[in-house]
Amino acid sequence: MDIFNKLLERKGLKSTQQRYFIADTFFKTSTHISLEELLKKVRRKTPRIGYATVYRTMKLLTDEGLAIERQFGDGQTRFENVPEDGHHDHIICIKCSKIAEFHNEKIEELQEETAKKLGFKVLRHKLELYGYCSDCA
Amino acid sequence: MDIFNKLLERKGLKSTQQRYFIADTFFKTSTHISLEELLKKVRRKTPRIGYATVYRTMKLLTDEGLAIERQFGDGQTRFENVPEDGHHDHIICIKCSKIAEFHNEKIEELQEETAKKLGFKVLRHKLELYGYCSDCA
DNA sequence: CTTACTGCAAAATCTTTGCAACATC
DNA sequence: GATGTTGCAAAGATTTTGCAGTAAG
């Protein structure tokens, strides 16, 4: 939450209870949460909160890089919080759904390189490997 | 188109001019096209065609594995035709939504290698880079 | 006090679906 | 002819935005 308060200060925004509850709830969530779900969670503590406030707070977090929007094709935008200790990628077992995380600096470098050739400047990426884990192979 | 005709036959569906134009146009498209864009293209040949028909035809193609639905976060579902000659990855501009494709064998190798260390056997993967293109940097 | 924030409700987007007219088989 | 298909328009589902009231600095 420190980082969130700093963000508000840096941008000259006001620190409100709504924003606090939304951000706090979001950062404590480990899954990919939708606005509707987040709203529901936050309302347990602050029933009078509105959808638009959640929407706008998440937009703020997304714009500032503290959250990432993701689309899984179910018609709802979901938000994932950005790990403070560097990012990681996922490898998912298509049989038992086990998810392992990994980080490979070499791959990241090659991504940068490839992007540069295409004239792009990469800010973030998404890499997911799908296959069988050792138990299911 | 042969494969499309076979699909219709296999499922006992009727072969109509609309379906033909939509599928043909889609298969000849190399970019990730949205329904709106596809409709516009098809209308150049068949002005009286409706959005719903395009929608339903693309749903058919998607269900049958001839097209892949993709969400790049710009609020529009886009369709990509399944490459017969191997896959590619994407790099997306977060400002103008331009999408470029690339393929880097070295990255694929590193993915395999990394997966092996974790005891996984990779079948497929998804790699998307997000950033600014040369025009928006 | 001034300026920003919130909630509500309305607007804007996209995606799906019901149905009568119409085209295949 | 029977059955599937099309186009239109309406319904759904989400995401955005305008605005008057409210609260933070």
XYZ file of C-alpha atoms (C1' of nucleotides) in Angstrom:
324
model
C 0.000 0.000 0.000
C 2.939 2.327 0.514
C 3.502 2.392 -3.179
C -0.143 3.303 -3.700
C 0.003 6.207 -1.257
C 3.153 7.432 -2.929
C 1.382 7.283 -6.260
C -1.478 9.430 -4.975
C 0.953 11.935 -3.553
C 3.075 12.028 -6.658
C 0.056 12.719 -8.838
C -1.542 15.156 -6.419
C -4.587 12.965 -5.966
C -6.676 12.747 -2.855
C -6.474 9.877 -0.466
C -9.963 8.577 0.094
C -11.331 5.658 2.009
C -12.824 4.182 -1.129
C -9.533 4.197 -2.954
C -7.837 2.713 0.029
C -10.241 -0.198 0.345
C -10.224 -0.936 -3.349
C -6.461 -0.903 -3.708
C -5.946 -2.819 -0.483
C -8.411 -5.497 -1.489
C -6.941 -5.748 -4.943
C -3.355 -6.086 -3.727
C -4.368 -8.822 -1.318
C -6.028 -10.769 -4.124
C -3.940 -13.442 -5.722
C -6.256 -14.457 -8.531
C -7.241 -12.613 -11.671
C -10.177 -10.599 -10.479
C -12.899 -8.862 -12.473
C -14.430 -5.504 -11.592
C -17.645 -7.170 -10.554
C -15.853 -9.546 -8.212
C -13.689 -6.820 -6.788
C -16.705 -4.628 -6.202
C -18.387 -7.458 -4.325
C -15.365 -7.999 -2.116
C -14.953 -4.336 -1.348
C -18.631 -3.952 -0.528
C -18.255 -6.368 2.364
C -16.350 -3.591 4.068
C -17.874 -0.554 2.412
C -21.363 -1.398 1.168
C -22.057 2.013 -0.287
C -19.261 1.932 -2.811
C -20.102 2.211 -6.498
C -19.000 0.281 -9.537
C -17.638 3.399 -11.191
C -15.270 4.075 -8.333
C -13.828 0.596 -8.565
C -13.590 1.037 -12.302
C -11.772 4.337 -11.996
C -9.417 3.172 -9.295
C -8.407 0.132 -11.296
C -7.897 2.325 -14.320
C -5.561 4.430 -12.250
C -3.629 1.397 -11.050
C -3.430 0.053 -14.568
C -2.230 3.335 -16.026
C 0.434 3.532 -13.356
C 1.609 0.015 -13.932
C 0.519 -1.412 -10.580
C -2.058 -3.642 -12.196
C -2.295 -5.425 -15.520
C -5.449 -5.879 -17.508
C -5.984 -9.314 -18.933
C -8.568 -10.810 -21.235
C -9.216 -14.495 -21.046
C -11.977 -14.465 -23.584
C -14.904 -14.777 -21.210
C -16.072 -11.261 -21.930
C -14.746 -9.781 -18.729
C -11.608 -7.780 -18.218
C -9.611 -9.140 -15.326
C -6.865 -7.532 -13.304
C -3.673 -9.047 -12.072
C -1.433 -7.353 -9.593
C 2.151 -6.767 -10.534
C 4.551 -8.599 -8.252
C 6.967 -6.189 -6.559
C 9.848 -8.579 -6.779
C 10.068 -8.740 -10.523
C 7.759 -10.574 -12.780
C 7.558 -14.192 -13.681
C 6.009 -16.291 -16.395
C 3.783 -19.309 -16.144
C 3.927 -22.871 -17.260
C 0.637 -24.644 -17.009
C -0.113 -28.380 -16.994
C -3.043 -28.980 -19.316
C -3.991 -32.131 -17.452
C -3.815 -31.362 -13.724
C -3.764 -27.556 -14.075
C -0.665 -27.259 -11.945
C 1.004 -23.906 -12.489
C 4.706 -23.394 -12.097
C 6.448 -20.055 -12.351
C 9.731 -19.309 -13.928
C 11.907 -16.475 -15.007
C 14.516 -16.621 -17.720
C 16.599 -13.547 -18.283
C 17.874 -14.798 -21.601
C 14.370 -15.054 -22.980
C 13.623 -11.531 -21.840
C 16.697 -10.260 -23.604
C 15.744 -11.972 -26.825
C 12.291 -10.466 -26.583
C 13.768 -6.988 -26.263
C 16.021 -7.635 -29.166
C 13.267 -8.984 -31.367
C 11.022 -6.064 -30.520
C 13.717 -3.560 -31.328
C 14.069 -5.036 -34.789
C 10.382 -4.386 -35.332
C 10.664 -0.834 -34.038
C 8.808 -1.510 -30.810
C 9.651 -0.555 -27.262
C 8.447 -3.289 -24.923
C 6.894 -2.376 -21.602
C 5.621 -5.733 -20.521
C 4.911 -9.164 -21.849
C 2.966 -12.287 -21.291
C 4.467 -15.710 -21.746
C 2.552 -18.841 -20.990
C 3.699 -22.358 -21.735
C 1.172 -25.156 -21.870
C 1.986 -28.828 -21.608
C 2.330 -31.768 -19.238
C 4.024 -31.655 -15.865
C 6.270 -34.445 -14.606
C 3.361 -36.201 -12.911
C 1.133 -36.172 -15.966
C 3.621 -36.684 -18.785
C -11.727 -23.011 -48.979
C -11.812 -26.741 -49.597
C -11.543 -27.321 -45.907
C -14.463 -24.997 -45.326
C -16.686 -26.791 -47.811
C -15.786 -30.074 -46.222
C -16.741 -28.650 -42.863
C -20.170 -27.636 -44.134
C -20.714 -31.032 -45.653
C -19.532 -32.885 -42.572
C -21.893 -30.929 -40.359
C -24.794 -31.068 -42.775
C -24.856 -27.306 -43.170
C -25.929 -25.436 -46.228
C -23.522 -23.795 -48.568
C -24.580 -20.205 -49.037
C -23.059 -17.300 -50.876
C -22.763 -15.304 -47.685
C -20.806 -17.980 -45.912
C -18.602 -18.377 -48.900
C -17.719 -14.693 -49.123
C -17.115 -14.371 -45.409
C -14.898 -17.409 -45.115
C -13.040 -16.582 -48.293
C -12.369 -13.036 -47.200
C -11.298 -14.165 -43.768
C -8.868 -16.778 -45.042
C -7.307 -14.269 -47.378
C -6.761 -11.821 -44.550
C -3.365 -11.877 -42.937
C -4.031 -9.509 -40.071
C -6.055 -9.979 -36.923
C -9.414 -8.821 -38.085
C -12.419 -7.752 -36.050
C -16.011 -8.506 -36.984
C -16.578 -4.892 -37.911
C -13.599 -4.849 -40.230
C -14.477 -8.163 -41.780
C -18.040 -7.032 -42.356
C -16.772 -3.931 -44.124
C -14.531 -5.978 -46.383
C -17.217 -8.480 -47.247
C -19.716 -5.724 -47.990
C -17.558 -4.481 -50.827
C -18.607 -7.626 -52.643
C -21.958 -8.279 -51.043
C -23.396 -5.006 -49.728
C -26.539 -6.533 -48.320
C -24.795 -8.806 -45.854
C -25.524 -8.392 -42.164
C -23.336 -8.231 -39.103
C -25.030 -11.218 -37.530
C -24.143 -13.435 -40.450
C -20.495 -12.532 -40.166
C -20.736 -13.092 -36.439
C -22.276 -16.514 -36.829
C -19.931 -17.632 -39.565
C -16.901 -16.682 -37.522
C -18.345 -18.494 -34.545
C -18.647 -21.551 -36.708
C -15.058 -21.272 -37.875
C -13.869 -20.738 -34.325
C -15.780 -23.703 -32.980
C -14.334 -25.877 -35.695
C -10.796 -24.746 -35.063
C -10.298 -22.928 -38.346
C -10.048 -19.569 -36.626
C -8.762 -18.429 -33.268
C -10.362 -15.728 -31.187
C -7.959 -13.309 -29.623
C -8.272 -10.410 -27.249
C -5.563 -7.821 -27.327
C -7.175 -5.528 -24.854
C -8.639 -2.939 -27.183
C -12.191 -4.037 -26.481
C -12.646 -5.926 -29.702
C -12.473 -9.611 -30.327
C -10.210 -10.317 -33.216
C -9.879 -13.397 -35.354
C -6.741 -14.970 -36.613
C -6.665 -17.734 -39.119
C -4.860 -20.796 -38.023
C -1.513 -20.828 -39.748
C -0.907 -24.015 -41.638
C 2.815 -23.462 -41.588
C 3.683 -23.085 -37.961
C 2.862 -20.441 -35.427
C 4.012 -16.953 -34.615
C 3.923 -14.635 -31.629
C 2.607 -11.112 -31.278
C 3.803 -7.705 -30.319
C 1.082 -5.186 -29.635
C 1.189 -1.390 -29.446
C -0.711 -0.288 -26.348
C -1.465 3.068 -27.896
C -2.606 2.492 -31.468
C -3.282 -1.252 -31.125
C -1.084 -2.090 -34.078
C -0.112 -5.732 -34.033
C 3.056 -7.156 -35.478
C 4.008 -10.782 -35.664
C 7.322 -12.433 -35.125
C 8.907 -15.785 -34.679
C 12.167 -16.400 -32.891
C 13.500 -19.905 -32.860
C 15.983 -19.156 -30.123
C 13.217 -18.114 -27.767
C 11.331 -21.298 -28.507
C 14.409 -23.330 -27.704
C 14.914 -21.557 -24.404
C 11.307 -22.183 -23.530
C 11.779 -25.894 -24.113
C 14.910 -25.885 -22.067
C 13.367 -23.979 -19.185
C 10.352 -26.233 -19.186
C 12.515 -29.324 -19.114
C 14.255 -28.071 -15.993
C 10.876 -27.834 -14.327
C 9.911 -31.289 -15.482
C 7.373 -30.093 -18.026
C 6.810 -31.089 -21.608
C 5.588 -28.120 -23.629
C 2.902 -28.575 -26.253
C 2.093 -25.001 -27.077
C 2.632 -21.517 -25.808
C 1.456 -17.975 -25.951
C 3.871 -15.077 -26.068
C 2.687 -11.509 -26.337
C 4.809 -8.403 -26.013
C 3.156 -5.107 -25.190
C 4.675 -1.684 -25.740
C 4.886 1.232 -28.130
C 5.395 0.912 -31.848
C 7.732 3.187 -33.771
C 4.926 5.636 -34.531
C 3.751 5.955 -30.925
C 7.008 5.768 -28.971
C -13.272 27.426 0.462
C -11.496 25.103 -3.670
C -10.701 21.209 -6.210
C -11.099 16.566 -6.667
C -13.958 12.274 -5.825
C -18.038 9.430 -5.485
C -22.444 7.262 -6.814
C -25.958 6.998 -9.667
C -27.853 6.653 -13.785
C -27.489 7.272 -18.577
C -24.657 6.594 -22.732
C -21.681 4.142 -25.561
C -19.698 -0.338 -27.182
C -19.790 -4.964 -28.386
C -21.788 -9.301 -28.527
C -25.956 -12.462 -28.777
C -30.415 -13.810 -29.960
C -35.574 -13.921 -31.632
C -38.121 -14.014 -35.640
C -40.279 -13.468 -40.122
C -38.754 -13.631 -44.816
C -35.859 -16.304 -47.861
C -32.669 -19.631 -49.941
C -30.802 -24.449 -50.125
C -31.264 -29.288 -50.560
C -41.815 -28.629 -49.288
C -38.869 -29.072 -45.150
C -35.233 -27.223 -42.823
C -31.490 -24.346 -42.288
C -29.918 -19.363 -43.075
C -30.118 -14.375 -43.324
C -30.938 -9.508 -41.920
C -32.853 -6.578 -38.988
C -33.756 -4.993 -34.874
C -33.992 -5.688 -30.159
C -31.874 -7.538 -26.021
C -27.723 -8.514 -23.203
C -23.536 -7.603 -21.205
C -19.650 -4.522 -20.219
C -17.300 -0.529 -20.139
C -17.318 4.735 -20.002
C -18.883 9.170 -18.878
C -21.844 13.407 -17.202
C -23.257 15.562 -13.245
C -24.856 17.085 -8.782
C -23.780 16.162 -4.166
C -19.886 15.219 -0.935
C -15.434 15.091 1.086
C -10.385 15.870 1.306
C -6.638 19.254 1.489
